Coordinates of C-alpha atoms and ligand atoms in Angstrom, one line a residue:
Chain A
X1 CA -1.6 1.8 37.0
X2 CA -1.0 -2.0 36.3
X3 CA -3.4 -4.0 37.6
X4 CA -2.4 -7.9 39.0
X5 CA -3.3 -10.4 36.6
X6 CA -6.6 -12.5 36.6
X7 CA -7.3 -15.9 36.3
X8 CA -10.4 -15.8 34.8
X9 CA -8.7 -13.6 31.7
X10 CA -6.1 -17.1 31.8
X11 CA -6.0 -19.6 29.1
X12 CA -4.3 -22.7 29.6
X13 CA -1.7 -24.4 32.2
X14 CA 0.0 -21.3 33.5
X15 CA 2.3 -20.7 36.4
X16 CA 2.3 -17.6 38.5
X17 CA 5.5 -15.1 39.6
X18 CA 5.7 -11.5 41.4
X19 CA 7.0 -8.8 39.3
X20 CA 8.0 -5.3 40.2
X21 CA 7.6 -2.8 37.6
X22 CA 8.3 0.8 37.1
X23 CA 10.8 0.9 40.4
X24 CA 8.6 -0.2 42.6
X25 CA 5.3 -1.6 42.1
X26 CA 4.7 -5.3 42.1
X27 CA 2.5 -6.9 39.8
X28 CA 1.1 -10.5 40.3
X29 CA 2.0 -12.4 36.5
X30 CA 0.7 -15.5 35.6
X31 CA 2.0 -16.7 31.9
X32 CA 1.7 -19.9 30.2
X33 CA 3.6 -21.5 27.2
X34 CA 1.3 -21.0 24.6
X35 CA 3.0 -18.6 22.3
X36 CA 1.0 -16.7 19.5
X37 CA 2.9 -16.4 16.1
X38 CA 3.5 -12.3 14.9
X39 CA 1.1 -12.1 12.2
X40 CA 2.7 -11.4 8.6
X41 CA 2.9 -8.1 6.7
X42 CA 1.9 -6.2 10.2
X43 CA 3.8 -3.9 11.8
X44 CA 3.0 -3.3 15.8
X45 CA 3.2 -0.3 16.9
X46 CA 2.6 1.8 20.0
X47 CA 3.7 5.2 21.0
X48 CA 4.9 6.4 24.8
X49 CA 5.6 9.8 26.7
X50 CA 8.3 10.5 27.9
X51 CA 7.8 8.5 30.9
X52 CA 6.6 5.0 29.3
X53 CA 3.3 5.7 29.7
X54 CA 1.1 4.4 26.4
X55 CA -0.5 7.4 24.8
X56 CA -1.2 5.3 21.0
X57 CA -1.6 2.1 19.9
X58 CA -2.5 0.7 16.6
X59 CA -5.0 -2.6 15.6
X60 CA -2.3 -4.7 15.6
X61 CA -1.3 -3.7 18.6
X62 CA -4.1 -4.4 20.2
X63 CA -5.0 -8.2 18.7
X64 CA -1.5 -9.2 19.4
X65 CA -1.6 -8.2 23.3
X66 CA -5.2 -9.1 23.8
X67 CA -6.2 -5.6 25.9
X68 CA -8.6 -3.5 24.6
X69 CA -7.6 -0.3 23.5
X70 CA -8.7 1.4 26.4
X71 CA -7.0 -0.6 29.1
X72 CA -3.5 0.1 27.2
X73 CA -3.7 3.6 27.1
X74 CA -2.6 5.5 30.0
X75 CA -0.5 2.1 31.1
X76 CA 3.0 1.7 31.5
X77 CA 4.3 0.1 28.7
X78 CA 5.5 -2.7 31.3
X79 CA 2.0 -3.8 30.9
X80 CA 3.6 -6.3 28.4
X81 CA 6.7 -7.5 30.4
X82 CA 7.3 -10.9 30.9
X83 CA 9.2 -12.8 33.4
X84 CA 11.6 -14.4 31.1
X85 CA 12.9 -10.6 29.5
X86 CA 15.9 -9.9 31.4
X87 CA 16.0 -6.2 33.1
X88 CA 19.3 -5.4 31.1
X89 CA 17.4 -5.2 27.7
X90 CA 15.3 -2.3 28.6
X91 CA 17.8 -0.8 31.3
X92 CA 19.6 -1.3 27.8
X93 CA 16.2 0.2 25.6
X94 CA 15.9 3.0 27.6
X95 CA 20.0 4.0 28.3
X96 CA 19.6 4.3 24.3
X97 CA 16.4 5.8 23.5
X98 CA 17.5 8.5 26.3
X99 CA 20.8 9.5 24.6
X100 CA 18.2 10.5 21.6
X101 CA 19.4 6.9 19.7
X102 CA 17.4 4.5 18.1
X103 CA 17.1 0.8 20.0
X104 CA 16.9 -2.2 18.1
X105 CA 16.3 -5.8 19.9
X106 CA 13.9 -8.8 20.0
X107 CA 11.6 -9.2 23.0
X108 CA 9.4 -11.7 24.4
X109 CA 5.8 -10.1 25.4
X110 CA 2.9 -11.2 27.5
X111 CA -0.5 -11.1 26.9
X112 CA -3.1 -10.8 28.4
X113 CA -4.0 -14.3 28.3
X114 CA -0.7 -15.1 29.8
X115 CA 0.6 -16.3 26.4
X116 CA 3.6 -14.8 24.6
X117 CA 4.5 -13.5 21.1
X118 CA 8.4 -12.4 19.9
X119 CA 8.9 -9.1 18.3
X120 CA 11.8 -7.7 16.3
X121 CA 11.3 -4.1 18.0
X122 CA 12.7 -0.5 17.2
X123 CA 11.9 2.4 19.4
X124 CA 13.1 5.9 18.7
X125 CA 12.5 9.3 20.5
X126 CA 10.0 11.2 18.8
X127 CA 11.5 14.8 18.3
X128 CA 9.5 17.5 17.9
X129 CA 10.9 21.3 17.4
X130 CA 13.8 20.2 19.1
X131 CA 11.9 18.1 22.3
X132 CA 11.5 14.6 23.1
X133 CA 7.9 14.1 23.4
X134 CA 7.8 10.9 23.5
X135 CA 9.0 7.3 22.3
X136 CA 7.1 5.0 18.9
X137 CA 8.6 1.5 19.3
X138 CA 7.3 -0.7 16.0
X139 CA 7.7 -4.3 15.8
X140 CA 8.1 -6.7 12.8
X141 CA 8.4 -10.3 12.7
X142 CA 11.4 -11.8 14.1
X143 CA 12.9 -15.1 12.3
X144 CA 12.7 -18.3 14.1
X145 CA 17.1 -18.3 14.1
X146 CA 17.0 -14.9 15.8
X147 CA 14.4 -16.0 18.7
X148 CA 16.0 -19.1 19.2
X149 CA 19.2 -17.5 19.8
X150 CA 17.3 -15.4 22.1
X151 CA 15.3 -18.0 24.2
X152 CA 19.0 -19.6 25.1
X153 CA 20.4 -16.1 25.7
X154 CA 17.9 -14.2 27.9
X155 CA 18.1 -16.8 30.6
X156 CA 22.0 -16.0 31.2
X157 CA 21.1 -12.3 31.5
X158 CA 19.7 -12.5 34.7
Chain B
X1 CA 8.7 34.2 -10.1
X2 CA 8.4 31.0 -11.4
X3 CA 7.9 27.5 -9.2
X4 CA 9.0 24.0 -9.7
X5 CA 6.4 20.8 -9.0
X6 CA 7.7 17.9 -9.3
X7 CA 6.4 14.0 -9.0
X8 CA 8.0 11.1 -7.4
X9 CA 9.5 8.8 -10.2
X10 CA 7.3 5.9 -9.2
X11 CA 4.1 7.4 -10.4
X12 CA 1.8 5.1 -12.9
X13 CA 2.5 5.6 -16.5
X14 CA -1.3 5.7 -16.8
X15 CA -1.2 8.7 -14.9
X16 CA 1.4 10.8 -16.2
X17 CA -1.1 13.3 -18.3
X18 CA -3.4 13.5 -15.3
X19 CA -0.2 15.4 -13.6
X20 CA 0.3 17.5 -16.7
X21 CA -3.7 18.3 -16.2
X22 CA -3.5 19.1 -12.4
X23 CA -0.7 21.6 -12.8
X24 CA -2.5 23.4 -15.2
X25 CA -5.9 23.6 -13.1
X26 CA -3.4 24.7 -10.0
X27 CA -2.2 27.5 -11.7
X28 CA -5.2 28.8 -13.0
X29 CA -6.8 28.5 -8.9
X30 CA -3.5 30.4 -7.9
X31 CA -2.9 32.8 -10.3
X32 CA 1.1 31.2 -10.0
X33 CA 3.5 30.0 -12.3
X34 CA 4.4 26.5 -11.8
X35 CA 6.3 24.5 -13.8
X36 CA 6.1 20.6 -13.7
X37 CA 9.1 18.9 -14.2
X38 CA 9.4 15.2 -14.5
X39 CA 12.6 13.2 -13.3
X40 CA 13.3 9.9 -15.1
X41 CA 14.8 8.5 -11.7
X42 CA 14.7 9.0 -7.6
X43 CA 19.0 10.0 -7.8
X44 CA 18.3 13.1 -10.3
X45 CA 14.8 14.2 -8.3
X46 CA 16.9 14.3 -5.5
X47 CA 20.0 16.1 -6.7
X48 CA 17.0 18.7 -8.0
X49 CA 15.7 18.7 -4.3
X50 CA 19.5 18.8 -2.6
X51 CA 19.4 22.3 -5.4
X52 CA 16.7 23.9 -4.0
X53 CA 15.1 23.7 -7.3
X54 CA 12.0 22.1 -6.0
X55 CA 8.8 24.1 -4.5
X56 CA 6.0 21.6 -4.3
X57 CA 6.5 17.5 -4.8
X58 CA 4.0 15.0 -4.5
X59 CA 6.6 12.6 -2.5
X60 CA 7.5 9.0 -1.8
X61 CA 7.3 8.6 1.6
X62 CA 10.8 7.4 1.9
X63 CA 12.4 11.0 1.1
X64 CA 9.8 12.8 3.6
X65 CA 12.1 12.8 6.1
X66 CA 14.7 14.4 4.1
X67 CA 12.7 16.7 2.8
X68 CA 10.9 18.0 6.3
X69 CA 14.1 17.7 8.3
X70 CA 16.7 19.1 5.8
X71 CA 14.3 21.0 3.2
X72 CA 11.8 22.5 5.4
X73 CA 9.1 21.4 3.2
X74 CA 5.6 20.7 5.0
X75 CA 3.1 18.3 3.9
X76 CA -0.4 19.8 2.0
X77 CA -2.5 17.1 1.2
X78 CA -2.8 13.0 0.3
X79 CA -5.2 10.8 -2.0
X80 CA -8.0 10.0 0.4
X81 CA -7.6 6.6 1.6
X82 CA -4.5 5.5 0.2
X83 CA -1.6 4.3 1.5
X84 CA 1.4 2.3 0.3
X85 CA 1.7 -1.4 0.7
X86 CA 4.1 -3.9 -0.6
X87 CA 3.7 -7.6 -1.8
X88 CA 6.6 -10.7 -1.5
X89 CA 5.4 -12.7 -4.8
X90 CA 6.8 -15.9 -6.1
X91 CA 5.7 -17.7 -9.3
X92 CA 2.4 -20.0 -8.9
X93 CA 5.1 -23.3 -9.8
X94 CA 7.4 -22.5 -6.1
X95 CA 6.8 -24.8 -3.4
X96 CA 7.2 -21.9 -0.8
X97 CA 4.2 -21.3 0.9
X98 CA 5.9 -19.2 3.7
X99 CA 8.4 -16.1 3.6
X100 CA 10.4 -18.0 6.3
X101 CA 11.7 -21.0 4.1
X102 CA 13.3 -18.8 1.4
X103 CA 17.3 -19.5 1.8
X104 CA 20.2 -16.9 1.7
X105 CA 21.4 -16.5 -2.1
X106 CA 17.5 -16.1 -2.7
X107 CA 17.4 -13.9 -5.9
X108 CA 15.0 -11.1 -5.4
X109 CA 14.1 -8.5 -8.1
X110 CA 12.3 -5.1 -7.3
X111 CA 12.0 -1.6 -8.9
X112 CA 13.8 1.6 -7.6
X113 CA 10.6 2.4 -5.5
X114 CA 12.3 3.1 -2.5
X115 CA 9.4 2.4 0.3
X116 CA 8.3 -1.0 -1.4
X117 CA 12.0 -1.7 -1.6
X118 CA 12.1 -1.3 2.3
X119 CA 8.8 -2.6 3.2
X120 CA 9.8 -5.8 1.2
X121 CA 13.3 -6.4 2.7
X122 CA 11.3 -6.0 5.7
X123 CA 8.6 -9.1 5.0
X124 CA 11.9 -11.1 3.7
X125 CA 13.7 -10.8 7.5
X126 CA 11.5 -13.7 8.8
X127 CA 13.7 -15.8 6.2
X128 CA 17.1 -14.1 7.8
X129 CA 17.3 -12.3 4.9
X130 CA 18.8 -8.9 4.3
X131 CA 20.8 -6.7 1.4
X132 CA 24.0 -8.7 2.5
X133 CA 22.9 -11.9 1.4
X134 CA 20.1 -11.6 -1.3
X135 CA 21.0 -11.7 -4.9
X136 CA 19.4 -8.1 -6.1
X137 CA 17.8 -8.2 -9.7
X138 CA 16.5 -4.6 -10.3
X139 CA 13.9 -3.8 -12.8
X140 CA 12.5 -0.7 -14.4
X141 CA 8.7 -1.3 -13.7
X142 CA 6.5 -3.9 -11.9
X143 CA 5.8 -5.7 -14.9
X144 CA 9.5 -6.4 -15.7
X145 CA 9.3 -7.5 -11.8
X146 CA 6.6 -10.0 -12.9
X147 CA 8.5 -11.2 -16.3
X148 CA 11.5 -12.1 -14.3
X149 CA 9.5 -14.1 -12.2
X150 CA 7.7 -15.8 -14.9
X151 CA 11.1 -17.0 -16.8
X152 CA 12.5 -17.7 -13.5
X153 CA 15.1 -15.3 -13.6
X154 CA 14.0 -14.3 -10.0
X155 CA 12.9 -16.6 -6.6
X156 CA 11.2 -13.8 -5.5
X157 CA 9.6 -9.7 -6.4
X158 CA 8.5 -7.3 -4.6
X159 CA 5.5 -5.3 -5.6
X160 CA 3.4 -2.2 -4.5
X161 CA 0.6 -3.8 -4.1
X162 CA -1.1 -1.5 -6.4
X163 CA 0.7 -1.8 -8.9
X164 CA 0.6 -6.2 -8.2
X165 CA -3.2 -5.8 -8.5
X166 CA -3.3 -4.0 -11.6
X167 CA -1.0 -6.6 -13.4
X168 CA -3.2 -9.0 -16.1
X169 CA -4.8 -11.9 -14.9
X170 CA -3.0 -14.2 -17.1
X171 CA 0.2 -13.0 -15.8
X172 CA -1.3 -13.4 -11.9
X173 CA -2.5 -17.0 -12.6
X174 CA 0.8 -17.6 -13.0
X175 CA 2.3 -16.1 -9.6
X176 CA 1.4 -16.9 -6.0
X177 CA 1.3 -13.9 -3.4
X178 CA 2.7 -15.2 -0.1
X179 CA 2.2 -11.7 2.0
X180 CA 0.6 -8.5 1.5
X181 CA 1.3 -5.6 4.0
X182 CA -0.8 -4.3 6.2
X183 CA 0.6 -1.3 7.4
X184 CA -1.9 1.4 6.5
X185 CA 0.1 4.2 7.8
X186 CA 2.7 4.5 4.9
X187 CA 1.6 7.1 2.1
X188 CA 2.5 9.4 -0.5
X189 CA 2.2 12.8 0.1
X190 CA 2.0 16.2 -1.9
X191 CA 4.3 18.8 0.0
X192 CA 5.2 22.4 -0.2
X193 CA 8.7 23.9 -0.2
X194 CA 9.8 26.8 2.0
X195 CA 9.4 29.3 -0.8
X196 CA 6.0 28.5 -1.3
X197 CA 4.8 28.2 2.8
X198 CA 2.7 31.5 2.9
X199 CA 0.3 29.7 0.5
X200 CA 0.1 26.5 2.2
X201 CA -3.2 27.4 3.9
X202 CA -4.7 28.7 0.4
X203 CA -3.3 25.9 -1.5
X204 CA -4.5 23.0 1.3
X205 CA -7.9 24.8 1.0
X206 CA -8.1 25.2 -3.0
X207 CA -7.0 21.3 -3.1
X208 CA -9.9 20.1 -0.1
X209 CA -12.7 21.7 -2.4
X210 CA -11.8 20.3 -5.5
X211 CA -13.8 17.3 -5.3
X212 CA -16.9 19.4 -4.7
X213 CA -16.9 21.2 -8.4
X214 CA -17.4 19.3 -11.6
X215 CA -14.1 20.4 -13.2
X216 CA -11.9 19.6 -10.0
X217 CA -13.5 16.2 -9.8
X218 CA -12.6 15.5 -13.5
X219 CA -8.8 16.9 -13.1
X220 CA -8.8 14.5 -9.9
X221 CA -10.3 11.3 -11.5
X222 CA -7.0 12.1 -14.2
X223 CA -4.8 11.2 -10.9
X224 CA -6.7 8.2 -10.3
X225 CA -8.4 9.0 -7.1
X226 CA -11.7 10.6 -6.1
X227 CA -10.4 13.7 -3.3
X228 CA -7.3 14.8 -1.6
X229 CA -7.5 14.4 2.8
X230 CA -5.2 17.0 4.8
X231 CA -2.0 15.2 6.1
X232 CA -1.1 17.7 9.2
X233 CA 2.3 18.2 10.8
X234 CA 2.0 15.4 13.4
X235 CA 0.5 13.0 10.8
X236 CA 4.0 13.2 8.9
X237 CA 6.3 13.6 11.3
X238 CA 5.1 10.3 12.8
X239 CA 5.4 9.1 9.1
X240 CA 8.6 10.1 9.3
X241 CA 9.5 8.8 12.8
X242 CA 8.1 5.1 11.1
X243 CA 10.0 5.2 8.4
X244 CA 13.3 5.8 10.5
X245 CA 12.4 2.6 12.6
X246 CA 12.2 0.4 9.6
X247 CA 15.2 2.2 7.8
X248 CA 17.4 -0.1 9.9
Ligands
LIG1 C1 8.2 3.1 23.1 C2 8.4 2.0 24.1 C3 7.9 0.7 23.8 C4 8.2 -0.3 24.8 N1 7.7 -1.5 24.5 C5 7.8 -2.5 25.4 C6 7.2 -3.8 25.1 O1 6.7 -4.1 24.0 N2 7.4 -4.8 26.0 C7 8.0 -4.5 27.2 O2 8.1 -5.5 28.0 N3 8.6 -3.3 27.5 C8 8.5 -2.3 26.6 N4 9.1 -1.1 26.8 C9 9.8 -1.0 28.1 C10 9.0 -0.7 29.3 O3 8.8 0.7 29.4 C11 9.6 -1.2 30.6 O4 10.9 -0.6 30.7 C12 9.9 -2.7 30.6 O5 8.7 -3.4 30.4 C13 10.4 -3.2 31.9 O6 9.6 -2.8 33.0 P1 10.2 -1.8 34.2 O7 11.0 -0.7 33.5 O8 9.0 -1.4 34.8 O9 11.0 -2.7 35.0 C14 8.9 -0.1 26.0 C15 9.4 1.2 26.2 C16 9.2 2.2 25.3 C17 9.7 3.6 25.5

């Protein structure tokens, strides 16, 4: 389950918007400008079943989104999605990763705080004697080019 | 029967008698005859590998994949603790202070290693850079790496950080690390071919107890670690899953 944002967990000016996740739930976002730069040398990484649900995470992981550990497993990986992503890219992600292809792209995430970091991420379906079991995306650090291109682009998706 | 072990081309110089050792002491524990064979570069390893020649390697993590998916192999064992990391290292006199303000035509030297290799391209994409627009300078060893740096023959080198660390301190004053991965999951592994698989559980065992007897501990400080740490299937094969995402 996704829980509606809270203001208390809030830092700075932010401004608030309905989102509905997973088909059908709507979660209450609140997200601010503040963005946090992708650390250097880290990779982020997080594992999913087959249905999106979180069932890993590493450190990095968890400093970059701001949840604890615990409130990221067992969460849809929408956990993370902000407002300004447009739905295409992960119709897109998961069209790919569901063929048994690797997905490359850069996405904007939101944090707990209502802040938001850019990733360069890959996911891939983790095979195993033949199955999907699941899905590993890992992120690296995007250039500043690439993310501009992005900010102007993702707007015209929608 | 005879068996073939094997060691991934980027082991330390230091350390080549400490393999010569440890194949000795494993044939005496297993009562089999193993031959260790050493390849001068990753291309002929692998041709041995493509042969079927090889029954136990202690592998660079970039050829796991190959060898689980298309050799069968299955991993034994790892040093405790140890994993892989990679350095972007310019000399002290470079103005850079971030990976991000190096240009295209950037002239980057490396070794053959081919994990650091890919875990430095990697730290360079910040920059935009990739293998289409570097200019490659490719070295035998790390200290070569370091040299070209020095005479500025190269902007930039990528190091195992291991290998970075071990370098003089002279020849450190004179460079300026400006990142250092931190990916912890990235590792060498020591893995069994398919010809060799009813052993693994003997083998795994005889290699966990080796730091617990005089002898074993002395064979193992040859290696440059203290004990080995069981890598199991799911450990590798999200090694391997890993590697694939960065391998693009
Ligand atoms: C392995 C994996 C990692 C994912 N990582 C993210 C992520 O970091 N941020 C994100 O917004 N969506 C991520 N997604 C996509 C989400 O599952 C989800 O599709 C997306 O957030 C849009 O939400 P919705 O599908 O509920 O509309 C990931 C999916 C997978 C399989």
């Amino acid at each position: 389950m996704i829980a509606d944002m809270k203001v208390e967990d809030i830092v700075g000016d932010y401004q608030e918007v309905s989102l509905q996740l997973y088909g059908s739930i709507t979660r209450k976002i609140l997200y601010t400008q503040i963005e946090t730069s992708y650390p250097d040398g880290k990779l982020i990484v997080s594992t999913t079943d087959p249905a999106g649900i979180i069932t890993h995470v590493n450190r990095s992981f968890v400093e970059m989104s701001g949840y604890r550990e615990d409130e990221l497993l067992g969460a849809p990986h929408s956990i993370l999605r902000h407002p300004d992503m447009p739905p295409v890219a992960f119709k897109d992600l998961w069209d790919t990763v569901q063929r048994g292809e690797k997905w490359q792209g850069f996405v904007k995430n939101l944090r707990k705080d209502g802040g938001f970091y850019w990733v360069k991420a890959t996911v891939i379906p983790n095979v195993r004697a033949g199955k999907v079991v699941g899905f590993t995306s890992v992120r690296r650090k995007p250039s500043r080019t690439k993310v501009d291109e992005c900010s102007k682009l993702y707007p015209t998706l929608f | 029967m005879s068996f073939q072990f094997t060691v991934s081309p980027d082991f330390t110089p230091d350390h080549l008698s400490g393999w010569y050792i440890f194949n000795t002491w494993l044939q005496k524990q297993t009562g089999l005859a193993i031959h260790l064979e050493m390849y001068n570069d990753f291309h002929s390893q692998r041709s041995a590998i493509q042969a079927n020649h090889v029954d136990l390697i202690y592998a660079n993590p970039f050829d796991a994949a190959m060898l689980v998916r298309e050799r069968g192999f299955l991993p034994l064992v790892k040093a405790e603790g140890a994993s892989d990391e990679a350095l972007i290292v310019v000399n002290a006199a470079n103005p850079v202070i971030d990976v991000a303000e190096l240009q295209s035509g950037t002239r980057v030297a490396f070794t053959e290693d081919p994990d650091v290799r890919l875990m430095g391209m990697i730290m360079l994409e910040p920059a935009d850079l990739d293998n289409g627009n570097i200019v490659p300078i490719s070295a035998d060893n790390y200290v070569l790496v370091a040299k070209q740096l020095l005479k500025n023959q190269a902007d930039v080198g990528i190091f195992l950080a291991e290998a970075y660390d071990d370098l003089s301190a002279m020849i450190k004053s004179q460079l300026k690390v400006l990142v250092r991965s931190q990916i912890s999951v990235i590792h060498h592994a020591l893995m069994i071919g398919p010809k060799l698989q009813d052993q693994r559980e003997d083998i795994q065992n005889l290699l966990m107890s080796m730091s617990a007897d005089e002898k074993g501990q002395g064979v193992l400080k040859n290696l440059g670690f203290s004990s080995w740490q069981i890598v199991d299937d799911e450990e590798m094969e999200f090694m391997i899953d890993l590697m694939d995402t960065l391998n693009t």
